[in-house]
mmCIF file of the C-alpha atoms, coordinates in Angstrom:
data_MODEL
# 
_entry.id   MODEL 
# 
loop_
_atom_site.group_PDB 
_atom_site.id 
_atom_site.type_symbol 
_atom_site.label_atom_id 
_atom_site.label_alt_id 
_atom_site.label_comp_id 
_atom_site.label_asym_id 
_atom_site.label_entity_id 
_atom_site.label_seq_id 
_atom_site.pdbx_PDB_ins_code 
_atom_site.Cartn_x 
_atom_site.Cartn_y 
_atom_site.Cartn_z 
_atom_site.occupancy 
_atom_site.B_iso_or_equiv 
_atom_site.pdbx_formal_charge 
_atom_site.auth_seq_id 
_atom_site.auth_comp_id 
_atom_site.auth_asym_id 
_atom_site.auth_atom_id 
_atom_site.pdbx_PDB_model_num 
ATOM 1   C CA . MET A 1 1   ? 30.333 8.834  38.006 1.00 0.00 ? 1   MET A CA 1 
ATOM 2   C CA . LEU A 1 2   ? 31.034 12.291 38.195 1.00 0.00 ? 2   LEU A CA 1 
ATOM 3   C CA . ILE A 1 3   ? 30.540 13.949 35.043 1.00 0.00 ? 3   ILE A CA 1 
ATOM 4   C CA . THR A 1 4   ? 32.805 18.088 34.562 1.00 0.00 ? 4   THR A CA 1 
ATOM 5   C CA . ASP A 1 5   ? 34.117 20.504 33.196 1.00 0.00 ? 5   ASP A CA 1 
ATOM 6   C CA . TYR A 1 6   ? 38.059 20.713 31.555 1.00 0.00 ? 6   TYR A CA 1 
ATOM 7   C CA . GLN A 1 7   ? 40.390 22.065 34.435 1.00 0.00 ? 7   GLN A CA 1 
ATOM 8   C CA . TYR A 1 8   ? 43.228 24.654 33.573 1.00 0.00 ? 8   TYR A CA 1 
ATOM 9   C CA . PHE A 1 9   ? 45.288 22.908 37.165 1.00 0.00 ? 9   PHE A CA 1 
ATOM 10  C CA . GLY A 1 10  ? 42.166 23.557 38.498 1.00 0.00 ? 10  GLY A CA 1 
ATOM 11  C CA . PRO A 1 11  ? 41.341 25.314 41.430 1.00 0.00 ? 11  PRO A CA 1 
ATOM 12  C CA . ILE A 1 12  ? 41.767 23.449 44.491 1.00 0.00 ? 12  ILE A CA 1 
ATOM 13  C CA . CYS A 1 13  ? 37.886 23.535 45.327 1.00 0.00 ? 13  CYS A CA 1 
ATOM 14  C CA . PHE A 1 14  ? 38.234 21.148 42.071 1.00 0.00 ? 14  PHE A CA 1 
ATOM 15  C CA . ILE A 1 15  ? 40.388 18.888 43.512 1.00 0.00 ? 15  ILE A CA 1 
ATOM 16  C CA . GLU A 1 16  ? 39.029 18.516 46.787 1.00 0.00 ? 16  GLU A CA 1 
ATOM 17  C CA . LEU A 1 17  ? 35.237 17.712 44.802 1.00 0.00 ? 17  LEU A CA 1 
ATOM 18  C CA . ILE A 1 18  ? 37.507 15.169 42.283 1.00 0.00 ? 18  ILE A CA 1 
ATOM 19  C CA . TYR A 1 19  ? 39.467 12.893 45.054 1.00 0.00 ? 19  TYR A CA 1 
ATOM 20  C CA . LYS A 1 20  ? 36.399 11.392 47.183 1.00 0.00 ? 20  LYS A CA 1 
ATOM 21  C CA . GLN A 1 21  ? 34.910 9.794  43.590 1.00 0.00 ? 21  GLN A CA 1 
ATOM 22  C CA . LYS A 1 22  ? 35.724 6.534  41.801 1.00 0.00 ? 22  LYS A CA 1 
ATOM 23  C CA . GLN A 1 23  ? 35.093 7.234  38.648 1.00 0.00 ? 23  GLN A CA 1 
ATOM 24  C CA . LEU A 1 24  ? 35.751 10.890 36.472 1.00 0.00 ? 24  LEU A CA 1 
ATOM 25  C CA . CYS A 1 25  ? 34.883 11.708 33.163 1.00 0.00 ? 25  CYS A CA 1 
ATOM 26  C CA . PHE A 1 26  ? 35.103 15.030 31.717 1.00 0.00 ? 26  PHE A CA 1 
ATOM 27  C CA . ASP A 1 27  ? 32.645 16.256 29.223 1.00 0.00 ? 27  ASP A CA 1 
ATOM 28  C CA . LYS A 1 28  ? 34.452 16.602 25.700 1.00 0.00 ? 28  LYS A CA 1 
ATOM 29  C CA . GLU A 1 29  ? 30.790 18.079 24.004 1.00 0.00 ? 29  GLU A CA 1 
ATOM 30  C CA . ALA A 1 30  ? 30.196 20.303 26.740 1.00 0.00 ? 30  ALA A CA 1 
ATOM 31  C CA . ALA A 1 31  ? 30.934 23.991 25.602 1.00 0.00 ? 31  ALA A CA 1 
ATOM 32  C CA . PHE A 1 32  ? 34.478 25.950 25.588 1.00 0.00 ? 32  PHE A CA 1 
ATOM 33  C CA . THR A 1 33  ? 33.287 29.257 27.607 1.00 0.00 ? 33  THR A CA 1 
ATOM 34  C CA . LYS A 1 34  ? 34.920 32.420 28.373 1.00 0.00 ? 34  LYS A CA 1 
ATOM 35  C CA . MET A 1 35  ? 36.411 33.218 31.590 1.00 0.00 ? 35  MET A CA 1 
ATOM 36  C CA . SER A 1 36  ? 36.226 29.938 32.828 1.00 0.00 ? 36  SER A CA 1 
ATOM 37  C CA . PHE A 1 37  ? 39.299 27.965 34.266 1.00 0.00 ? 37  PHE A CA 1 
ATOM 38  C CA . LYS A 1 38  ? 38.762 25.998 31.584 1.00 0.00 ? 38  LYS A CA 1 
ATOM 39  C CA . ASN A 1 39  ? 42.059 27.561 29.804 1.00 0.00 ? 39  ASN A CA 1 
ATOM 40  C CA . ARG A 1 40  ? 43.101 30.017 32.987 1.00 0.00 ? 40  ARG A CA 1 
ATOM 41  C CA . MET A 1 41  ? 43.876 29.362 36.393 1.00 0.00 ? 41  MET A CA 1 
ATOM 42  C CA . VAL A 1 42  ? 45.520 31.758 39.089 1.00 0.00 ? 42  VAL A CA 1 
ATOM 43  C CA . ILE A 1 43  ? 48.023 31.291 41.220 1.00 0.00 ? 43  ILE A CA 1 
ATOM 44  C CA . LEU A 1 44  ? 50.210 32.990 43.636 1.00 0.00 ? 44  LEU A CA 1 
ATOM 45  C CA . SER A 1 45  ? 53.060 35.670 42.731 1.00 0.00 ? 45  SER A CA 1 
ATOM 46  C CA . ALA A 1 46  ? 54.795 38.672 45.100 1.00 0.00 ? 46  ALA A CA 1 
ATOM 47  C CA . GLN A 1 47  ? 52.399 41.011 43.568 1.00 0.00 ? 47  GLN A CA 1 
ATOM 48  C CA . GLY A 1 48  ? 48.980 39.387 44.687 1.00 0.00 ? 48  GLY A CA 1 
ATOM 49  C CA . PRO A 1 49  ? 47.126 36.118 42.631 1.00 0.00 ? 49  PRO A CA 1 
ATOM 50  C CA . LEU A 1 50  ? 47.711 36.653 38.293 1.00 0.00 ? 50  LEU A CA 1 
ATOM 51  C CA . ASN A 1 51  ? 46.100 34.705 36.187 1.00 0.00 ? 51  ASN A CA 1 
ATOM 52  C CA . LEU A 1 52  ? 47.612 32.726 33.029 1.00 0.00 ? 52  LEU A CA 1 
ATOM 53  C CA . THR A 1 53  ? 45.242 32.533 30.521 1.00 0.00 ? 53  THR A CA 1 
ATOM 54  C CA . ILE A 1 54  ? 46.495 29.669 27.614 1.00 0.00 ? 54  ILE A CA 1 
ATOM 55  C CA . PRO A 1 55  ? 45.650 31.305 24.170 1.00 0.00 ? 55  PRO A CA 1 
ATOM 56  C CA . ILE A 1 56  ? 43.090 29.264 22.204 1.00 0.00 ? 56  ILE A CA 1 
ATOM 57  C CA . GLN A 1 57  ? 42.360 29.868 18.117 1.00 0.00 ? 57  GLN A CA 1 
ATOM 58  C CA . GLY A 1 58  ? 39.265 32.405 17.235 1.00 0.00 ? 58  GLY A CA 1 
ATOM 59  C CA . GLY A 1 59  ? 40.172 34.426 20.688 1.00 0.00 ? 59  GLY A CA 1 
ATOM 60  C CA . ARG A 1 60  ? 37.304 34.116 23.312 1.00 0.00 ? 60  ARG A CA 1 
ATOM 61  C CA . ASP A 1 61  ? 33.732 33.744 21.822 1.00 0.00 ? 61  ASP A CA 1 
ATOM 62  C CA . GLN A 1 62  ? 34.245 30.017 21.163 1.00 0.00 ? 62  GLN A CA 1 
ATOM 63  C CA . LYS A 1 63  ? 30.451 28.090 21.116 1.00 0.00 ? 63  LYS A CA 1 
ATOM 64  C CA . THR A 1 64  ? 32.437 24.605 20.056 1.00 0.00 ? 64  THR A CA 1 
ATOM 65  C CA . SER A 1 65  ? 32.703 22.161 22.043 1.00 0.00 ? 65  SER A CA 1 
ATOM 66  C CA . ILE A 1 66  ? 35.615 22.115 24.067 1.00 0.00 ? 66  ILE A CA 1 
ATOM 67  C CA . LYS A 1 67  ? 37.005 18.787 21.626 1.00 0.00 ? 67  LYS A CA 1 
ATOM 68  C CA . ASP A 1 68  ? 37.300 20.670 19.318 1.00 0.00 ? 68  ASP A CA 1 
ATOM 69  C CA . ILE A 1 69  ? 39.735 24.166 20.406 1.00 0.00 ? 69  ILE A CA 1 
ATOM 70  C CA . LEU A 1 70  ? 42.269 24.716 18.939 1.00 0.00 ? 70  LEU A CA 1 
ATOM 71  C CA . ILE A 1 71  ? 45.678 25.602 21.660 1.00 0.00 ? 71  ILE A CA 1 
ATOM 72  C CA . ALA A 1 72  ? 46.588 29.166 19.775 1.00 0.00 ? 72  ALA A CA 1 
ATOM 73  C CA . TYR A 1 73  ? 50.446 29.878 19.103 1.00 0.00 ? 73  TYR A CA 1 
ATOM 74  C CA . ASP A 1 74  ? 51.362 32.849 17.749 1.00 0.00 ? 74  ASP A CA 1 
ATOM 75  C CA . ALA A 1 75  ? 52.428 33.865 21.292 1.00 0.00 ? 75  ALA A CA 1 
ATOM 76  C CA . PRO A 1 76  ? 54.957 31.403 23.404 1.00 0.00 ? 76  PRO A CA 1 
ATOM 77  C CA . TRP A 1 77  ? 52.324 31.257 26.289 1.00 0.00 ? 77  TRP A CA 1 
ATOM 78  C CA . GLN A 1 78  ? 54.521 28.084 27.347 1.00 0.00 ? 78  GLN A CA 1 
ATOM 79  C CA . ALA A 1 79  ? 57.593 29.448 28.098 1.00 0.00 ? 79  ALA A CA 1 
ATOM 80  C CA . GLN A 1 80  ? 55.852 32.620 29.735 1.00 0.00 ? 80  GLN A CA 1 
ATOM 81  C CA . HIS A 1 81  ? 53.418 30.314 31.786 1.00 0.00 ? 81  HIS A CA 1 
ATOM 82  C CA . PHE A 1 82  ? 56.211 28.046 33.512 1.00 0.00 ? 82  PHE A CA 1 
ATOM 83  C CA . LYS A 1 83  ? 58.619 31.021 34.069 1.00 0.00 ? 83  LYS A CA 1 
ATOM 84  C CA . ALA A 1 84  ? 55.527 32.581 35.577 1.00 0.00 ? 84  ALA A CA 1 
ATOM 85  C CA . ILE A 1 85  ? 55.446 29.529 37.617 1.00 0.00 ? 85  ILE A CA 1 
ATOM 86  C CA . LYS A 1 86  ? 58.935 29.468 38.457 1.00 0.00 ? 86  LYS A CA 1 
ATOM 87  C CA . THR A 1 87  ? 59.179 33.247 39.551 1.00 0.00 ? 87  THR A CA 1 
ATOM 88  C CA . CYS A 1 88  ? 56.139 32.941 41.778 1.00 0.00 ? 88  CYS A CA 1 
ATOM 89  C CA . TYR A 1 89  ? 57.298 29.328 43.897 1.00 0.00 ? 89  TYR A CA 1 
ATOM 90  C CA . LYS A 1 90  ? 61.257 29.206 43.270 1.00 0.00 ? 90  LYS A CA 1 
ATOM 91  C CA . ARG A 1 91  ? 60.653 29.163 47.411 1.00 0.00 ? 91  ARG A CA 1 
ATOM 92  C CA . ALA A 1 92  ? 58.052 26.979 48.195 1.00 0.00 ? 92  ALA A CA 1 
ATOM 93  C CA . PRO A 1 93  ? 59.408 24.257 49.698 1.00 0.00 ? 93  PRO A CA 1 
ATOM 94  C CA . TYR A 1 94  ? 58.275 21.330 47.228 1.00 0.00 ? 94  TYR A CA 1 
ATOM 95  C CA . PHE A 1 95  ? 58.898 23.366 43.864 1.00 0.00 ? 95  PHE A CA 1 
ATOM 96  C CA . GLU A 1 96  ? 61.793 21.787 42.950 1.00 0.00 ? 96  GLU A CA 1 
ATOM 97  C CA . TYR A 1 97  ? 60.669 18.540 43.398 1.00 0.00 ? 97  TYR A CA 1 
ATOM 98  C CA . TYR A 1 98  ? 58.524 19.133 40.354 1.00 0.00 ? 98  TYR A CA 1 
ATOM 99  C CA . GLU A 1 99  ? 59.439 21.247 38.883 1.00 0.00 ? 99  GLU A CA 1 
ATOM 100 C CA . ALA A 1 100 ? 61.776 19.041 35.877 1.00 0.00 ? 100 ALA A CA 1 
ATOM 101 C CA . ASP A 1 101 ? 57.657 17.364 35.365 1.00 0.00 ? 101 ASP A CA 1 
ATOM 102 C CA . ILE A 1 102 ? 56.334 21.037 34.958 1.00 0.00 ? 102 ILE A CA 1 
ATOM 103 C CA . GLU A 1 103 ? 58.266 21.811 32.603 1.00 0.00 ? 103 GLU A CA 1 
ATOM 104 C CA . LYS A 1 104 ? 57.533 18.913 30.404 1.00 0.00 ? 104 LYS A CA 1 
ATOM 105 C CA . LEU A 1 105 ? 54.214 20.081 30.623 1.00 0.00 ? 105 LEU A CA 1 
ATOM 106 C CA . TYR A 1 106 ? 55.966 23.124 29.250 1.00 0.00 ? 106 TYR A CA 1 
ATOM 107 C CA . THR A 1 107 ? 57.755 22.075 26.164 1.00 0.00 ? 107 THR A CA 1 
ATOM 108 C CA . THR A 1 108 ? 55.400 19.606 24.903 1.00 0.00 ? 108 THR A CA 1 
ATOM 109 C CA . LYS A 1 109 ? 53.610 21.104 21.945 1.00 0.00 ? 109 LYS A CA 1 
ATOM 110 C CA . LYS A 1 110 ? 50.487 19.584 21.895 1.00 0.00 ? 110 LYS A CA 1 
ATOM 111 C CA . GLU A 1 111 ? 46.982 21.017 19.032 1.00 0.00 ? 111 GLU A CA 1 
ATOM 112 C CA . TYR A 1 112 ? 44.344 20.010 21.156 1.00 0.00 ? 112 TYR A CA 1 
ATOM 113 C CA . LEU A 1 113 ? 43.416 21.598 23.801 1.00 0.00 ? 113 LEU A CA 1 
ATOM 114 C CA . VAL A 1 114 ? 42.107 18.588 25.701 1.00 0.00 ? 114 VAL A CA 1 
ATOM 115 C CA . ASP A 1 115 ? 44.862 16.942 24.699 1.00 0.00 ? 115 ASP A CA 1 
ATOM 116 C CA . PHE A 1 116 ? 46.848 19.652 27.438 1.00 0.00 ? 116 PHE A CA 1 
ATOM 117 C CA . LEU A 1 117 ? 44.200 19.349 30.566 1.00 0.00 ? 117 LEU A CA 1 
ATOM 118 C CA . GLU A 1 118 ? 44.809 15.611 29.893 1.00 0.00 ? 118 GLU A CA 1 
ATOM 119 C CA . ASP A 1 119 ? 48.229 16.115 30.697 1.00 0.00 ? 119 ASP A CA 1 
ATOM 120 C CA . CYS A 1 120 ? 47.889 17.969 33.153 1.00 0.00 ? 120 CYS A CA 1 
ATOM 121 C CA . HIS A 1 121 ? 45.303 16.639 34.981 1.00 0.00 ? 121 HIS A CA 1 
ATOM 122 C CA . GLN A 1 122 ? 47.559 12.842 35.337 1.00 0.00 ? 122 GLN A CA 1 
ATOM 123 C CA . PHE A 1 123 ? 50.100 15.315 36.518 1.00 0.00 ? 123 PHE A CA 1 
ATOM 124 C CA . ILE A 1 124 ? 47.953 15.948 39.456 1.00 0.00 ? 124 ILE A CA 1 
ATOM 125 C CA . GLN A 1 125 ? 46.540 13.019 39.864 1.00 0.00 ? 125 GLN A CA 1 
ATOM 126 C CA . LYS A 1 126 ? 49.481 10.639 39.976 1.00 0.00 ? 126 LYS A CA 1 
ATOM 127 C CA . SER A 1 127 ? 51.759 13.403 43.075 1.00 0.00 ? 127 SER A CA 1 
ATOM 128 C CA . ILE A 1 128 ? 48.416 13.941 45.217 1.00 0.00 ? 128 ILE A CA 1 
ATOM 129 C CA . LYS A 1 129 ? 48.184 10.073 44.724 1.00 0.00 ? 129 LYS A CA 1 
ATOM 130 C CA . GLY A 1 130 ? 44.106 9.954  43.595 1.00 0.00 ? 130 GLY A CA 1 
ATOM 131 C CA . LYS A 1 131 ? 42.483 7.134  43.142 1.00 0.00 ? 131 LYS A CA 1 
ATOM 132 C CA . TRP A 1 132 ? 39.904 7.558  40.701 1.00 0.00 ? 132 TRP A CA 1 
ATOM 133 C CA . GLU A 1 133 ? 39.616 6.461  37.704 1.00 0.00 ? 133 GLU A CA 1 
ATOM 134 C CA . LEU A 1 134 ? 38.671 8.671  34.558 1.00 0.00 ? 134 LEU A CA 1 
ATOM 135 C CA . ILE A 1 135 ? 36.585 7.191  31.823 1.00 0.00 ? 135 ILE A CA 1 
ATOM 136 C CA . ASP A 1 136 ? 36.525 8.489  28.522 1.00 0.00 ? 136 ASP A CA 1 
ATOM 137 C CA . CYS A 1 137 ? 32.915 9.536  27.934 1.00 0.00 ? 137 CYS A CA 1 
ATOM 138 C CA . LYS A 1 138 ? 32.855 9.193  24.116 1.00 0.00 ? 138 LYS A CA 1 
ATOM 139 C CA . GLU A 1 139 ? 29.654 9.490  23.718 1.00 0.00 ? 139 GLU A CA 1 
ATOM 140 C CA . PRO A 1 140 ? 27.263 13.229 24.942 1.00 0.00 ? 140 PRO A CA 1 
ATOM 141 C CA . ILE A 1 141 ? 26.165 12.668 28.458 1.00 0.00 ? 141 ILE A CA 1 
ATOM 142 C CA . ASN A 1 142 ? 22.749 14.735 29.078 1.00 0.00 ? 142 ASN A CA 1 
ATOM 143 C CA . GLU A 1 143 ? 21.525 13.485 31.650 1.00 0.00 ? 143 GLU A CA 1 
ATOM 144 C CA . PRO A 1 144 ? 22.327 11.181 34.813 1.00 0.00 ? 144 PRO A CA 1 
ATOM 145 C CA . ILE A 1 145 ? 22.552 7.534  32.953 1.00 0.00 ? 145 ILE A CA 1 
ATOM 146 C CA . ASN A 1 146 ? 21.542 6.384  36.801 1.00 0.00 ? 146 ASN A CA 1 
ATOM 147 C CA . GLU A 1 147 ? 21.861 7.452  40.890 1.00 0.00 ? 147 GLU A CA 1 
ATOM 148 C CA . GLU A 1 148 ? 25.061 6.180  40.624 1.00 0.00 ? 148 GLU A CA 1 
ATOM 149 C CA . VAL A 1 149 ? 26.088 8.898  38.099 1.00 0.00 ? 149 VAL A CA 1 
ATOM 150 C CA . LYS A 1 150 ? 26.041 12.858 39.166 1.00 0.00 ? 150 LYS A CA 1 
ATOM 151 C CA . LYS A 1 151 ? 27.259 15.593 36.078 1.00 0.00 ? 151 LYS A CA 1 
ATOM 152 C CA . VAL A 1 152 ? 27.969 18.970 37.093 1.00 0.00 ? 152 VAL A CA 1 
ATOM 153 C CA . SER A 1 153 ? 27.051 21.395 34.739 1.00 0.00 ? 153 SER A CA 1 
ATOM 154 C CA . ALA A 1 154 ? 28.548 24.378 36.079 1.00 0.00 ? 154 ALA A CA 1 
ATOM 155 C CA . LEU A 1 155 ? 31.344 24.822 39.123 1.00 0.00 ? 155 LEU A CA 1 
ATOM 156 C CA . GLN A 1 156 ? 30.143 27.229 41.105 1.00 0.00 ? 156 GLN A CA 1 
ATOM 157 C CA . TRP A 1 157 ? 34.413 28.683 41.355 1.00 0.00 ? 157 TRP A CA 1 
ATOM 158 C CA . GLN A 1 158 ? 35.165 30.667 38.557 1.00 0.00 ? 158 GLN A CA 1 
ATOM 159 C CA . PRO A 1 159 ? 38.456 33.241 37.736 1.00 0.00 ? 159 PRO A CA 1 
ATOM 160 C CA . ASN A 1 160 ? 36.317 36.498 38.841 1.00 0.00 ? 160 ASN A CA 1 
ATOM 161 C CA . ASN A 1 161 ? 34.807 34.458 42.548 1.00 0.00 ? 161 ASN A CA 1 
ATOM 162 C CA . TYR A 1 162 ? 37.805 31.649 43.441 1.00 0.00 ? 162 TYR A CA 1 
ATOM 163 C CA . ASP A 1 163 ? 38.805 33.254 45.963 1.00 0.00 ? 163 ASP A CA 1 
ATOM 164 C CA . GLN A 1 164 ? 35.291 34.072 47.826 1.00 0.00 ? 164 GLN A CA 1 
ATOM 165 C CA . PHE A 1 165 ? 35.293 29.383 48.436 1.00 0.00 ? 165 PHE A CA 1 
ATOM 166 C CA . ALA A 1 166 ? 37.247 28.601 51.538 1.00 0.00 ? 166 ALA A CA 1 
ATOM 167 C CA . ILE A 1 167 ? 39.403 24.963 51.191 1.00 0.00 ? 167 ILE A CA 1 
ATOM 168 C CA . GLN A 1 168 ? 39.212 22.202 53.318 1.00 0.00 ? 168 GLN A CA 1 
ATOM 169 C CA . HIS A 1 169 ? 42.865 22.784 54.299 1.00 0.00 ? 169 HIS A CA 1 
ATOM 170 C CA . PRO A 1 170 ? 44.063 25.944 54.279 1.00 0.00 ? 170 PRO A CA 1 
ATOM 171 C CA . TYR A 1 171 ? 48.469 25.884 54.274 1.00 0.00 ? 171 TYR A CA 1 
ATOM 172 C CA . MET A 1 172 ? 51.416 28.800 54.288 1.00 0.00 ? 172 MET A CA 1 
ATOM 173 C CA . GLN A 1 173 ? 51.509 30.587 51.368 1.00 0.00 ? 173 GLN A CA 1 
ATOM 174 C CA . VAL A 1 174 ? 54.919 31.674 49.467 1.00 0.00 ? 174 VAL A CA 1 
ATOM 175 C CA . PHE A 1 175 ? 53.413 35.043 50.193 1.00 0.00 ? 175 PHE A CA 1 
ATOM 176 C CA . GLU A 1 176 ? 51.069 34.784 53.313 1.00 0.00 ? 176 GLU A CA 1 
ATOM 177 C CA . SER A 1 177 ? 53.635 37.159 55.149 1.00 0.00 ? 177 SER A CA 1 
ATOM 178 C CA . SER A 1 178 ? 53.289 40.407 52.385 1.00 0.00 ? 178 SER A CA 1 
ATOM 179 C CA . LYS A 1 179 ? 50.188 39.251 51.180 1.00 0.00 ? 179 LYS A CA 1 
ATOM 180 C CA . GLY A 1 180 ? 47.156 36.904 53.449 1.00 0.00 ? 180 GLY A CA 1 
ATOM 181 C CA . PHE A 1 181 ? 46.010 33.900 52.836 1.00 0.00 ? 181 PHE A CA 1 
ATOM 182 C CA . ILE A 1 182 ? 44.135 33.392 49.423 1.00 0.00 ? 182 ILE A CA 1 
ATOM 183 C CA . SER A 1 183 ? 42.051 30.953 49.189 1.00 0.00 ? 183 SER A CA 1 
ATOM 184 C CA . ASN A 1 184 ? 41.200 28.830 46.656 1.00 0.00 ? 184 ASN A CA 1 
ATOM 185 C CA . LEU A 1 185 ? 43.767 29.389 44.449 1.00 0.00 ? 185 LEU A CA 1 
ATOM 186 C CA . SER A 1 186 ? 45.403 26.064 41.591 1.00 0.00 ? 186 SER A CA 1 
ATOM 187 C CA . ILE A 1 187 ? 45.661 22.969 42.854 1.00 0.00 ? 187 ILE A CA 1 
ATOM 188 C CA . LEU A 1 188 ? 50.222 24.069 41.877 1.00 0.00 ? 188 LEU A CA 1 
ATOM 189 C CA . ASP A 1 189 ? 50.243 26.721 44.603 1.00 0.00 ? 189 ASP A CA 1 
ATOM 190 C CA . TRP A 1 190 ? 48.731 23.852 47.477 1.00 0.00 ? 190 TRP A CA 1 
ATOM 191 C CA . LEU A 1 191 ? 51.542 21.138 45.364 1.00 0.00 ? 191 LEU A CA 1 
ATOM 192 C CA . PHE A 1 192 ? 54.098 23.641 46.082 1.00 0.00 ? 192 PHE A CA 1 
ATOM 193 C CA . CYS A 1 193 ? 53.674 25.178 49.231 1.00 0.00 ? 193 CYS A CA 1 
ATOM 194 C CA . GLU A 1 194 ? 53.021 21.052 51.293 1.00 0.00 ? 194 GLU A CA 1 
ATOM 195 C CA . GLY A 1 195 ? 53.669 18.612 48.407 1.00 0.00 ? 195 GLY A CA 1 
ATOM 196 C CA . GLY A 1 196 ? 51.628 15.857 47.388 1.00 0.00 ? 196 GLY A CA 1 
ATOM 197 C CA . LYS A 1 197 ? 51.868 13.628 49.936 1.00 0.00 ? 197 LYS A CA 1 
ATOM 198 C CA . GLU A 1 198 ? 50.252 16.070 52.585 1.00 0.00 ? 198 GLU A CA 1 
ATOM 199 C CA . ILE A 1 199 ? 47.499 16.552 50.422 1.00 0.00 ? 199 ILE A CA 1 
ATOM 200 C CA . SER A 1 200 ? 46.869 12.585 49.993 1.00 0.00 ? 200 SER A CA 1 
ATOM 201 C CA . LYS A 1 201 ? 46.747 12.503 53.982 1.00 0.00 ? 201 LYS A CA 1 
ATOM 202 C CA . GLN A 1 202 ? 45.083 15.755 54.338 1.00 0.00 ? 202 GLN A CA 1 
ATOM 203 C CA . LEU A 1 203 ? 42.010 14.853 51.552 1.00 0.00 ? 203 LEU A CA 1 
ATOM 204 C CA . SER A 1 204 ? 42.506 11.219 52.673 1.00 0.00 ? 204 SER A CA 1 
ATOM 205 C CA . GLU A 1 205 ? 41.364 11.983 56.222 1.00 0.00 ? 205 GLU A CA 1 
ATOM 206 C CA . SER A 1 206 ? 38.556 14.017 54.920 1.00 0.00 ? 206 SER A CA 1 
ATOM 207 C CA . LEU A 1 207 ? 37.221 11.423 53.382 1.00 0.00 ? 207 LEU A CA 1 
ATOM 208 C CA . LYS A 1 208 ? 36.463 9.297  56.849 1.00 0.00 ? 208 LYS A CA 1 
# 
């Protein structure tokens, strides 16, 4: 079982990590950290990488457990994020296939950040046919219970360095001809460009 942090449509390296797991647990007691993928993702626009950030109540300087973080709705961030995604990927081969489900995520108002992130995770797991079992860790886990339990408390890729990590399966991106290939973007980039079936096939082959 892997114990790790929540991610907002995490980068591709994160998906490569969790795809190989039989069981997965998100650490709800982990402290919210600013400048992380816990409430941020990076997609690709015609102008280059675009950061989308979920606003939280209390601002960036949060040290409370992520399970207690409340989403701020002072600005229409849901409509803004969906519009940005649609604008960037409307020409991607598989965007229309997932558009309705994505729009539903951004029209359902969640009070807590973890609830929205869990919905995003379930959408990705279903889309790429992930076989891992999502375990609810109700108690804080500071040390591995046994050798079969691994805790990743500090993910290497962050919004300030994500593109420095090579992914296992490069693919054709929407704006690659003008921007060049950018590694390790949000899983949504790969999903809209190649589709969940192809992603599942490639990640499954990596496990053999």
